[in-house]
Coordinates of N, CA and C in Angstrom, one line a residue:
X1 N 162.9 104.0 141.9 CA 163.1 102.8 141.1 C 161.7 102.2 140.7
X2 N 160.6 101.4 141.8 CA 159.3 101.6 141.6 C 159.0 102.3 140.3
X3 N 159.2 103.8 140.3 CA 158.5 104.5 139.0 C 158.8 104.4 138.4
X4 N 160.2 104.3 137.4 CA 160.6 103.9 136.6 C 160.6 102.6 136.1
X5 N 160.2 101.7 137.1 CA 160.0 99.6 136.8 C 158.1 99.9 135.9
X6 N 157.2 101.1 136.5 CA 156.4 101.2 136.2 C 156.0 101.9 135.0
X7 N 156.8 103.0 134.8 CA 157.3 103.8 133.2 C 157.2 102.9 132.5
X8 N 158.3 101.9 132.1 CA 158.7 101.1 131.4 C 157.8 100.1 131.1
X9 N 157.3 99.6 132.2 CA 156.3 98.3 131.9 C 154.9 99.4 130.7
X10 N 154.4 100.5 131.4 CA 153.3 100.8 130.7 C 153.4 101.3 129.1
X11 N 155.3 101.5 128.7 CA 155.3 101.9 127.6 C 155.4 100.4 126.5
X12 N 155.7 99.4 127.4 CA 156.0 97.9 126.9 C 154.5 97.6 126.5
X13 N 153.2 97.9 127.4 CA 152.0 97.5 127.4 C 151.3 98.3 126.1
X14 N 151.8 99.4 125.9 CA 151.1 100.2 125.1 C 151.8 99.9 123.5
X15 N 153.1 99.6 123.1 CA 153.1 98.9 122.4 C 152.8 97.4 121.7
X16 N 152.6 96.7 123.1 CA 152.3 95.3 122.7 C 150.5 95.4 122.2
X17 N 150.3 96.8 122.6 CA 148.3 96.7 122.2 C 148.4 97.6 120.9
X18 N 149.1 98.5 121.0 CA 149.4 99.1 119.4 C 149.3 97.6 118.0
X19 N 150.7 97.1 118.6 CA 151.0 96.2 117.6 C 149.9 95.3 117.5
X20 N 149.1 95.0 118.6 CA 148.2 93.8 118.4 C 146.4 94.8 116.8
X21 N 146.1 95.9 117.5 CA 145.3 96.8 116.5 C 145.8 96.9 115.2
X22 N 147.6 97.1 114.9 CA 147.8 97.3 114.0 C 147.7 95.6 112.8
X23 N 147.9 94.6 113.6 CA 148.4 93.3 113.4 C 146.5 93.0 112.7
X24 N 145.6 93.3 113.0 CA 143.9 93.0 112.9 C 143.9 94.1 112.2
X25 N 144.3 95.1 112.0 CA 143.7 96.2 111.1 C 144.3 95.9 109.6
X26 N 146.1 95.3 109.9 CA 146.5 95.1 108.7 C 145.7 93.7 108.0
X27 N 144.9 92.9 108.8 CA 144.5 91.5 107.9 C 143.1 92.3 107.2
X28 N 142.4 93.3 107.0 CA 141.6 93.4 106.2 C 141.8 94.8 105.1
X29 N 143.0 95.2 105.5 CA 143.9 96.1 104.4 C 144.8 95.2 103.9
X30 N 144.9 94.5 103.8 CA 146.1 93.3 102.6 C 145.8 93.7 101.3
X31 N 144.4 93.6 101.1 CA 144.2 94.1 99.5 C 144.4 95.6 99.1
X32 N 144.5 96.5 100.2 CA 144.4 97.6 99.5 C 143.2 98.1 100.1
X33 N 142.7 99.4 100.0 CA 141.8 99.9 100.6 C 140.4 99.9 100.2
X34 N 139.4 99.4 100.5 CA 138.0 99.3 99.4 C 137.3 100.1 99.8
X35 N 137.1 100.6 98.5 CA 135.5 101.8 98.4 C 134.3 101.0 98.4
X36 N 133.2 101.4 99.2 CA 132.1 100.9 99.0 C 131.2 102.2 98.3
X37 N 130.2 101.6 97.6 CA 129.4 102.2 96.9 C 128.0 102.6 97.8
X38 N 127.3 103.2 97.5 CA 126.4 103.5 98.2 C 124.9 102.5 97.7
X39 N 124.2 102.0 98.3 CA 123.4 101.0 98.2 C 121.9 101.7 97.5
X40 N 121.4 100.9 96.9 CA 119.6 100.9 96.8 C 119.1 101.0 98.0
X41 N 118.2 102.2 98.8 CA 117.3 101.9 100.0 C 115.8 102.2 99.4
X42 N 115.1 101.7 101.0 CA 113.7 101.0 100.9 C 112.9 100.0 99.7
X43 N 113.7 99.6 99.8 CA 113.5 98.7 98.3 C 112.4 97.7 98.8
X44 N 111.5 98.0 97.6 CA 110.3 97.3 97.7 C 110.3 96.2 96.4
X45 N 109.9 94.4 96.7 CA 110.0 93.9 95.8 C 108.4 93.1 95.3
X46 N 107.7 93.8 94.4 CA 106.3 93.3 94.3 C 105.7 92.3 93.3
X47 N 105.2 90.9 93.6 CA 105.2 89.8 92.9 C 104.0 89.9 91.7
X48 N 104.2 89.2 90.7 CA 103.1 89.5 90.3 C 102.6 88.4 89.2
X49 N 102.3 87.8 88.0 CA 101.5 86.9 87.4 C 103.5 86.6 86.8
X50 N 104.3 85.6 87.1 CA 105.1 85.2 86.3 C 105.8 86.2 86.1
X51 N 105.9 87.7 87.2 CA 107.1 88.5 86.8 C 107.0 89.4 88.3
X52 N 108.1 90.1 88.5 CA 108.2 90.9 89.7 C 109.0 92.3 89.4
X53 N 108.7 93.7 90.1 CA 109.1 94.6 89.8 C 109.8 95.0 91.2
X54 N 110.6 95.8 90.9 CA 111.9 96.0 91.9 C 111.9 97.4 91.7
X55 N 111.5 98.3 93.1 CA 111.5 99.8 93.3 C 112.6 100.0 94.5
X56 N 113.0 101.3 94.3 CA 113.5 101.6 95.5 C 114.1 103.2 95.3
X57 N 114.7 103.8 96.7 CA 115.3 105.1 96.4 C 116.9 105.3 96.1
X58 N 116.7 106.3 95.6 CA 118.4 106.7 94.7 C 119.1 107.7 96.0
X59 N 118.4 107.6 96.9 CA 119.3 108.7 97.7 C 120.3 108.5 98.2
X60 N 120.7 107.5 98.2 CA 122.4 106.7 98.6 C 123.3 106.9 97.2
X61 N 122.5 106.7 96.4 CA 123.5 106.3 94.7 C 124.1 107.8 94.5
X62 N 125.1 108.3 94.8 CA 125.7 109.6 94.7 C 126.5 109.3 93.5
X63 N 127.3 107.9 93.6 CA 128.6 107.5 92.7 C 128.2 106.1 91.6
X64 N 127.2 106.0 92.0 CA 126.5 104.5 91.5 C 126.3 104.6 90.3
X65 N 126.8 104.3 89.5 CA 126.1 104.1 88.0 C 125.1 102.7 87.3
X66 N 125.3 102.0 87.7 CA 124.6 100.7 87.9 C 123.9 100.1 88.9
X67 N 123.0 98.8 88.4 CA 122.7 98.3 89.3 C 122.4 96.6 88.7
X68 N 122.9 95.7 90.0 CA 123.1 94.2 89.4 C 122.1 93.5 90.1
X69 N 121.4 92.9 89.7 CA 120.2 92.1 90.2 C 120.2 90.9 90.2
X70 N 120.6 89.6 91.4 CA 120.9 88.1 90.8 C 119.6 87.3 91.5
X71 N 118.9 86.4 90.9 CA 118.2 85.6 90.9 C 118.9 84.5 91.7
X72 N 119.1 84.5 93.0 CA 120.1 83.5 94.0 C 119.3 81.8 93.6
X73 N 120.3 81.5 92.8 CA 120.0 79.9 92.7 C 119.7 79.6 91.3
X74 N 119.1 80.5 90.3 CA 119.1 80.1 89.4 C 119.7 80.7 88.2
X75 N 120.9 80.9 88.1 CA 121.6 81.5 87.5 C 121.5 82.9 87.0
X76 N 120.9 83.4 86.8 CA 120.0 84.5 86.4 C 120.3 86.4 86.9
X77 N 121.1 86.8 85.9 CA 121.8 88.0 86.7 C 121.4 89.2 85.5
X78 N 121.0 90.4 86.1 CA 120.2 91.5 85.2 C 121.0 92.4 85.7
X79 N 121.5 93.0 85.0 CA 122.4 94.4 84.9 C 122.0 95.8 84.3
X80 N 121.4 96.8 84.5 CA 120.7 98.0 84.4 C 121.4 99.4 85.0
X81 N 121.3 100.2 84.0 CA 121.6 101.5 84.1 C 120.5 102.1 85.8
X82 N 121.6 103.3 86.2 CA 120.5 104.1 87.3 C 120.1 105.1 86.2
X83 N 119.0 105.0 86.0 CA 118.6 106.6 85.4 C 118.2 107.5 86.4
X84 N 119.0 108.7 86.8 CA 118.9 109.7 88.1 C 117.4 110.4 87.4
X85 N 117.4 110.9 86.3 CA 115.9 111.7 85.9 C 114.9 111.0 86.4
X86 N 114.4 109.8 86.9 CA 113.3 109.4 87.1 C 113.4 109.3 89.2
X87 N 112.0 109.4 89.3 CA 111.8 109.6 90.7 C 112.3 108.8 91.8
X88 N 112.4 107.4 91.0 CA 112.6 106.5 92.1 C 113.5 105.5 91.1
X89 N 114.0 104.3 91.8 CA 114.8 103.4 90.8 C 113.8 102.2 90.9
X90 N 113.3 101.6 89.4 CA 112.6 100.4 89.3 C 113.1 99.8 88.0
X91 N 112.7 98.8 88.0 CA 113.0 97.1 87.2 C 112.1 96.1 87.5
X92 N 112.1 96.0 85.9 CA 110.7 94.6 86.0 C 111.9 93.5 85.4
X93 N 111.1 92.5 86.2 CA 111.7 91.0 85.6 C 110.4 90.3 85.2
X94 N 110.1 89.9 83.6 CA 109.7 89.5 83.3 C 109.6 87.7 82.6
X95 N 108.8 87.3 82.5 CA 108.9 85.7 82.5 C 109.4 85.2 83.2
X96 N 109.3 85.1 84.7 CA 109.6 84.3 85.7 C 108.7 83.3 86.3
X97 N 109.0 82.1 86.3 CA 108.1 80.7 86.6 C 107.7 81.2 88.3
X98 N 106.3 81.2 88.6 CA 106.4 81.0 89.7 C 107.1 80.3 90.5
X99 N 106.7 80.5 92.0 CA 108.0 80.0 93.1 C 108.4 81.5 93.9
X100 N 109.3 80.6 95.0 CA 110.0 81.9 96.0 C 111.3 81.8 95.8
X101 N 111.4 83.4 95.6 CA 112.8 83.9 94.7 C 113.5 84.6 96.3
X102 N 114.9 84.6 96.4 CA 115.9 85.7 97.0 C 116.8 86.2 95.9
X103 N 116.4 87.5 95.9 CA 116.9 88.3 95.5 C 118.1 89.4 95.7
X104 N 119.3 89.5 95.1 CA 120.2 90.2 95.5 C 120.8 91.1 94.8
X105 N 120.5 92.3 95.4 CA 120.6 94.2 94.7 C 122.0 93.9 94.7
X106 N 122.9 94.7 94.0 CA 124.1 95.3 94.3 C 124.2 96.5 93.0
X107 N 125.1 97.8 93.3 CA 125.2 99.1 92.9 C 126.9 98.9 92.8
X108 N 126.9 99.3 91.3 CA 128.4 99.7 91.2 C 128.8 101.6 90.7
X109 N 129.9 101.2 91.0 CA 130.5 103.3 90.3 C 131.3 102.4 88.6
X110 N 131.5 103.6 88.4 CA 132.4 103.1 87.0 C 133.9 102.7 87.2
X111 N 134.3 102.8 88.6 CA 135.6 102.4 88.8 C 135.4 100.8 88.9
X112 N 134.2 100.3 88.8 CA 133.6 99.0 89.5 C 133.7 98.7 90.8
X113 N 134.0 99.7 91.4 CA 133.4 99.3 93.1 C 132.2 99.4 93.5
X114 N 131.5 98.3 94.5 CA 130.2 97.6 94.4 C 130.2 98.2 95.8
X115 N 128.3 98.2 96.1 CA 127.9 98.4 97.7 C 128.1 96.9 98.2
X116 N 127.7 97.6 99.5 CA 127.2 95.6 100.3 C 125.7 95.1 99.2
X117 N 126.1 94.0 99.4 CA 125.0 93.5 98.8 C 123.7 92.6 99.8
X118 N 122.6 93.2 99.2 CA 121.1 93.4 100.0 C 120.3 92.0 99.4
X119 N 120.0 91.2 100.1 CA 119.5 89.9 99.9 C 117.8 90.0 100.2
X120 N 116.9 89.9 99.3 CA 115.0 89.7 99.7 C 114.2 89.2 99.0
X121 N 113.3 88.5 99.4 CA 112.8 87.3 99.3 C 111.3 87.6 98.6
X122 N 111.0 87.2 97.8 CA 109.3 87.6 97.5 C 109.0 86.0 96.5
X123 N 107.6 86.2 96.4 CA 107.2 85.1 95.5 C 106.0 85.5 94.6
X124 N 106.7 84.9 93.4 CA 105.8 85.2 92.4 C 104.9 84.4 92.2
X125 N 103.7 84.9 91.6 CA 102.7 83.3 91.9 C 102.2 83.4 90.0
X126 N 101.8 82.0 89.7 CA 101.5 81.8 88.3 C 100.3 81.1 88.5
X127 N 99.5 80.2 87.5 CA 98.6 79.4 87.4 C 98.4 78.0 88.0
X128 N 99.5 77.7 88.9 CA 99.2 76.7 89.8 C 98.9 77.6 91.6
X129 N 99.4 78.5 91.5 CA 98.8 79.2 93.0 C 97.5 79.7 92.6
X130 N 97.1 80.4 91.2 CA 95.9 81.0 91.0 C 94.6 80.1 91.6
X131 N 95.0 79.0 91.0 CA 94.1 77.9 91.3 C 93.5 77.5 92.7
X132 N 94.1 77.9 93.4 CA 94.5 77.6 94.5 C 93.0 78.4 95.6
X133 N 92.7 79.1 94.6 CA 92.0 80.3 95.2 C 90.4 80.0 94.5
X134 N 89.4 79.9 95.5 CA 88.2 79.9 95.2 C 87.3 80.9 94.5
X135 N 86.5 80.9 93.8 CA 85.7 82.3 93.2 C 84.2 82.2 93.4
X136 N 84.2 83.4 92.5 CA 82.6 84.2 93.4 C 81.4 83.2 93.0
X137 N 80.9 82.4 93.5 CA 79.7 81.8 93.0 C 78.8 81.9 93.7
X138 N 77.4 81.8 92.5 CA 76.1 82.4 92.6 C 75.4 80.8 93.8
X139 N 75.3 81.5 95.1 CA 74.4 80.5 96.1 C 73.5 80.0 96.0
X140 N 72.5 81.3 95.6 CA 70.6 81.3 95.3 C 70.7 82.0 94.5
X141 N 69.3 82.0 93.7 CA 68.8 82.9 92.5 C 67.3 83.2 93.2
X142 N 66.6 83.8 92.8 CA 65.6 84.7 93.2 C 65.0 85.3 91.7
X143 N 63.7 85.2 91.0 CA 63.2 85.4 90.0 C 62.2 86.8 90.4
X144 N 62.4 88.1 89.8 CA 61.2 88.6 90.4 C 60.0 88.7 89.3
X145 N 59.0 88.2 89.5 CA 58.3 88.4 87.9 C 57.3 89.4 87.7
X146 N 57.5 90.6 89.2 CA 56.8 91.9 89.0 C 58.1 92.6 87.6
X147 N 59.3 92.4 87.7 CA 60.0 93.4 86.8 C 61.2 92.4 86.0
X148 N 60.6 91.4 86.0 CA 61.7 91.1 85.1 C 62.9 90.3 85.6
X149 N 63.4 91.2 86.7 CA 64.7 91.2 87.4 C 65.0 89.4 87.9
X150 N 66.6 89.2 88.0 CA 66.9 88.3 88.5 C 67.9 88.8 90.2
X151 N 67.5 88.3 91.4 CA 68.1 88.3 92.6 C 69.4 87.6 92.5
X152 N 70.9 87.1 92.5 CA 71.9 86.4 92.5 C 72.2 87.2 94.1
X153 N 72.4 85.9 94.7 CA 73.3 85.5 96.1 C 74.4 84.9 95.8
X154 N 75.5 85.5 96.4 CA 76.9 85.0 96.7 C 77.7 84.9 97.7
X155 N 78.3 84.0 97.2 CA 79.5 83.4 98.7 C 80.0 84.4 98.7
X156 N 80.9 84.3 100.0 CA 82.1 85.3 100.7 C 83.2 84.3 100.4
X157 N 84.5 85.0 99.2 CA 85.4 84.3 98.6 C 86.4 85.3 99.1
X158 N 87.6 84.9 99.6 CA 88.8 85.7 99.5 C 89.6 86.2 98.2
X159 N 90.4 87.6 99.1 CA 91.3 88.0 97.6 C 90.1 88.4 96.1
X160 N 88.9 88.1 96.3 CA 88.0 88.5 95.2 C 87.8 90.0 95.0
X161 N 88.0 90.5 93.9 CA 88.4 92.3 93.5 C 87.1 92.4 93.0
X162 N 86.6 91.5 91.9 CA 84.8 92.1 91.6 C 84.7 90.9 90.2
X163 N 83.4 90.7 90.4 CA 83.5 90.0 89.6 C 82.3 89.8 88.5
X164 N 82.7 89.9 87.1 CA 81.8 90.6 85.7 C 81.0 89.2 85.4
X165 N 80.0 89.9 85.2 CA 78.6 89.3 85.3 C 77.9 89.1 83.8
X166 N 77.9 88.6 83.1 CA 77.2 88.6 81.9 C 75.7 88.3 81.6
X167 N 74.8 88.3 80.8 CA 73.6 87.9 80.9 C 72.6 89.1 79.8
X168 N 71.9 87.8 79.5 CA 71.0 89.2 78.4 C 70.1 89.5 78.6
X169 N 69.7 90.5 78.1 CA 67.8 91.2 78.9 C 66.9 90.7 78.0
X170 N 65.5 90.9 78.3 CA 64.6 90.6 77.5 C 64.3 90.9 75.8
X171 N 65.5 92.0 75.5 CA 65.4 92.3 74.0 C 66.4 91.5 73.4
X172 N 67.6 90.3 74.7 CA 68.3 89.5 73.5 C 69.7 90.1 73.2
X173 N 69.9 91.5 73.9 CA 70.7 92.1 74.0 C 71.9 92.0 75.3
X174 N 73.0 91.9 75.2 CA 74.2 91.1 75.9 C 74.6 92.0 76.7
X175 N 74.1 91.9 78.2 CA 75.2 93.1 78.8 C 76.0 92.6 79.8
X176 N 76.9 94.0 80.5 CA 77.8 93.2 81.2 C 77.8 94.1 82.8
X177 N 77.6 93.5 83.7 CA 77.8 94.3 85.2 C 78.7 93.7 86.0
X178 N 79.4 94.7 86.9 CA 80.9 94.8 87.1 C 80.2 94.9 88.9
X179 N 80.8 93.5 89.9 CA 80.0 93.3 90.9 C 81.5 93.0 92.0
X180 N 81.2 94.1 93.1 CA 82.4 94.3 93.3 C 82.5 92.9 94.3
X181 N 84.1 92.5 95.3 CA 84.6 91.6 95.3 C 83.4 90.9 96.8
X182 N 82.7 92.4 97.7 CA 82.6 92.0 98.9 C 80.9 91.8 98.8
X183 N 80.2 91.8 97.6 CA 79.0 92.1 97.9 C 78.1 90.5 98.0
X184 N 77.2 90.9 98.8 CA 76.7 90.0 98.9 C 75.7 89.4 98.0
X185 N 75.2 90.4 97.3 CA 73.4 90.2 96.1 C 73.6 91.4 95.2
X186 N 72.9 90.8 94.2 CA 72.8 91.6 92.8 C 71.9 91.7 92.2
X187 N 71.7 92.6 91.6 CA 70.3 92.0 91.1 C 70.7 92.4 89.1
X188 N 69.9 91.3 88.4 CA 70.1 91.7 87.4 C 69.0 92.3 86.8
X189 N 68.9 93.7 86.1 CA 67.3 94.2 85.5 C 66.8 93.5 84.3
X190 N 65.7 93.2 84.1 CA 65.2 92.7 83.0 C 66.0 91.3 82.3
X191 N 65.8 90.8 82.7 CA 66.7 89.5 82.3 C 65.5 88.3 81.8
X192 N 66.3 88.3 80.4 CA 65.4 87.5 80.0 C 65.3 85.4 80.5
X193 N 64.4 85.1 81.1 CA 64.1 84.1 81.6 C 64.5 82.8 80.6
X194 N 65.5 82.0 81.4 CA 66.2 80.8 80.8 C 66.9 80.8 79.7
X195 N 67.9 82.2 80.0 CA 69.3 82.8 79.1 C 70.4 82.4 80.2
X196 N 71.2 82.1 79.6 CA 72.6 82.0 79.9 C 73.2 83.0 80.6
X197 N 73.7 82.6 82.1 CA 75.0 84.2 82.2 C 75.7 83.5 83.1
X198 N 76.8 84.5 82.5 CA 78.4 83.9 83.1 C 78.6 84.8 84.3
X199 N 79.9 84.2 85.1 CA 80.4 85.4 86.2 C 81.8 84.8 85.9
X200 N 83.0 85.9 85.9 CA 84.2 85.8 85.7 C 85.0 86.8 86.7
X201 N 85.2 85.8 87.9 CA 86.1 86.0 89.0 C 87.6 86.9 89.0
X202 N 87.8 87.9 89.2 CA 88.9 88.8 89.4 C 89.4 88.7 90.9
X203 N 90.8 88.4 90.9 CA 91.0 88.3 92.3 C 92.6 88.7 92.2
X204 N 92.9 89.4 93.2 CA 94.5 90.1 93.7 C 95.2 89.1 95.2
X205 N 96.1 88.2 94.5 CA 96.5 87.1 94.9 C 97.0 87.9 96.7
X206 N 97.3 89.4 96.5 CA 98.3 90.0 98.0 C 97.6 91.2 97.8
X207 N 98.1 92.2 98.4 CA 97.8 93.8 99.1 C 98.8 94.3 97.7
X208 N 100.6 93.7 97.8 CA 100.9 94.4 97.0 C 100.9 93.6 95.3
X209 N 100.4 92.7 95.4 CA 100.7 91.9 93.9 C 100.5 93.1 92.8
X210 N 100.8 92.4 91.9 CA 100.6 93.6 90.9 C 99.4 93.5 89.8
X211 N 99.3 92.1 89.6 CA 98.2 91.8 88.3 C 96.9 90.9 89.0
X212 N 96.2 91.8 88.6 CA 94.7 91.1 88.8 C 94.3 90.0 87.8
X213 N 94.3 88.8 88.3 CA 93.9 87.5 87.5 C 92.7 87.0 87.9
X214 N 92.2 86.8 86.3 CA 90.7 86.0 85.8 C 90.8 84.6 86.4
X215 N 89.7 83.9 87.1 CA 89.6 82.4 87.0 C 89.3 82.5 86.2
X216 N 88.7 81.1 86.1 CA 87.9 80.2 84.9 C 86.7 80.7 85.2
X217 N 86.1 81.0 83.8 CA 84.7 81.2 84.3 C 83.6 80.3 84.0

């Protein structure tokens, strides 16, 4: 009797946990069954003077024919073809006001079913972050009057990529030397004594930015 009081109870138990799986499986099949799409991976998003470009790989996009790009917060939604012929998948967004953007990928198929959608954050910088940033100036000068030459000393300025030198030589003629971001001294040859010369600061705001910007010179 035992065995049987025990039969019964475990077939009672295994329906009541059936029904409870089926009862949670049916609350996210109500709609119907959803395809997900296959996503944009390693997506890299790189900031740059008032615009950002958006790379990444196609090795998920098997069924994906699109790709939807929203600017979270400011209304702003870009919709673009995958073109499979090219190596990698990218998109520029152009004229965008500085500031920190999230950004949100999503891939559809032509049935219009969409991947998860992939949320990331980058910042574009314009002419109020440029500013923000010091440039190459000349410390000391140094005259040599065996040759002519002028000695220029410079600070140690960050983010500085190199920075163009102007100045004319003793025939009145206008040249230009290209002084990279870390050096310390320069020398200019033949420089004609109490001429004018400029230096015009190039500086790479990150590692990945994209555009190298002039200060003021």
């Amino acid at each position: 009797m035992k065995k049987v009081i025990y039969i019964i109870t475990t077939i009672l138990l295994c329906m009541t946990s059936c029904t409870d799986i089926h009862d949670t499986y049916s609350e996210y099949i109500k709609d119907g069954e959803q395809i997900y799409v296959g996503k944009l991976a390693d997506v890299n998003i790189q900031p740059g003077f008032q615009r950002m470009m958006i790379k990444g790989s196609m090795k998920y996009l098997a069924t994906a024919k699109t790709c939807i790009i929203e600017l979270v917060g400011y209304d702003k939604v870009f919709t673009t073809d995958i073109d499979r012929t090219q190596p990698e998948f990218s998109y520029e967004i152009k004229d965008v006001e500085e500031g920190n953007y999230y950004v949100k990928i999503t891939t559809k198929d032509k049935e219009g079913n969409t991947s998860l959608s992939e949320t990331y954050n980058v910042d574009v910088y314009g002419t109020e972050h440029i500013a923000t940033y010091y440039p190459k100036r000349i410390t000391d000068i140094q005259f040599v009057i065996a040759d002519n030459s002028l000695n220029l000393i410079w600070n140690q300025a960050d983010n500085v990529v190199e920075a163009i030198v102007k100045y004319y030589d003793s025939n009145e003629q206008l040249l230009t030397l290209t002084v990279k971001g870390d050096a310390a001294s320069t020398n200019l040859p033949d420089w004609k004594a109490t001429s004018i010369l400029t230096v015009e600061t190039r500086i790479l705001p990150s590692e990945t930015a994209l555009d190298i910007v002039s200060l003021p010179i």
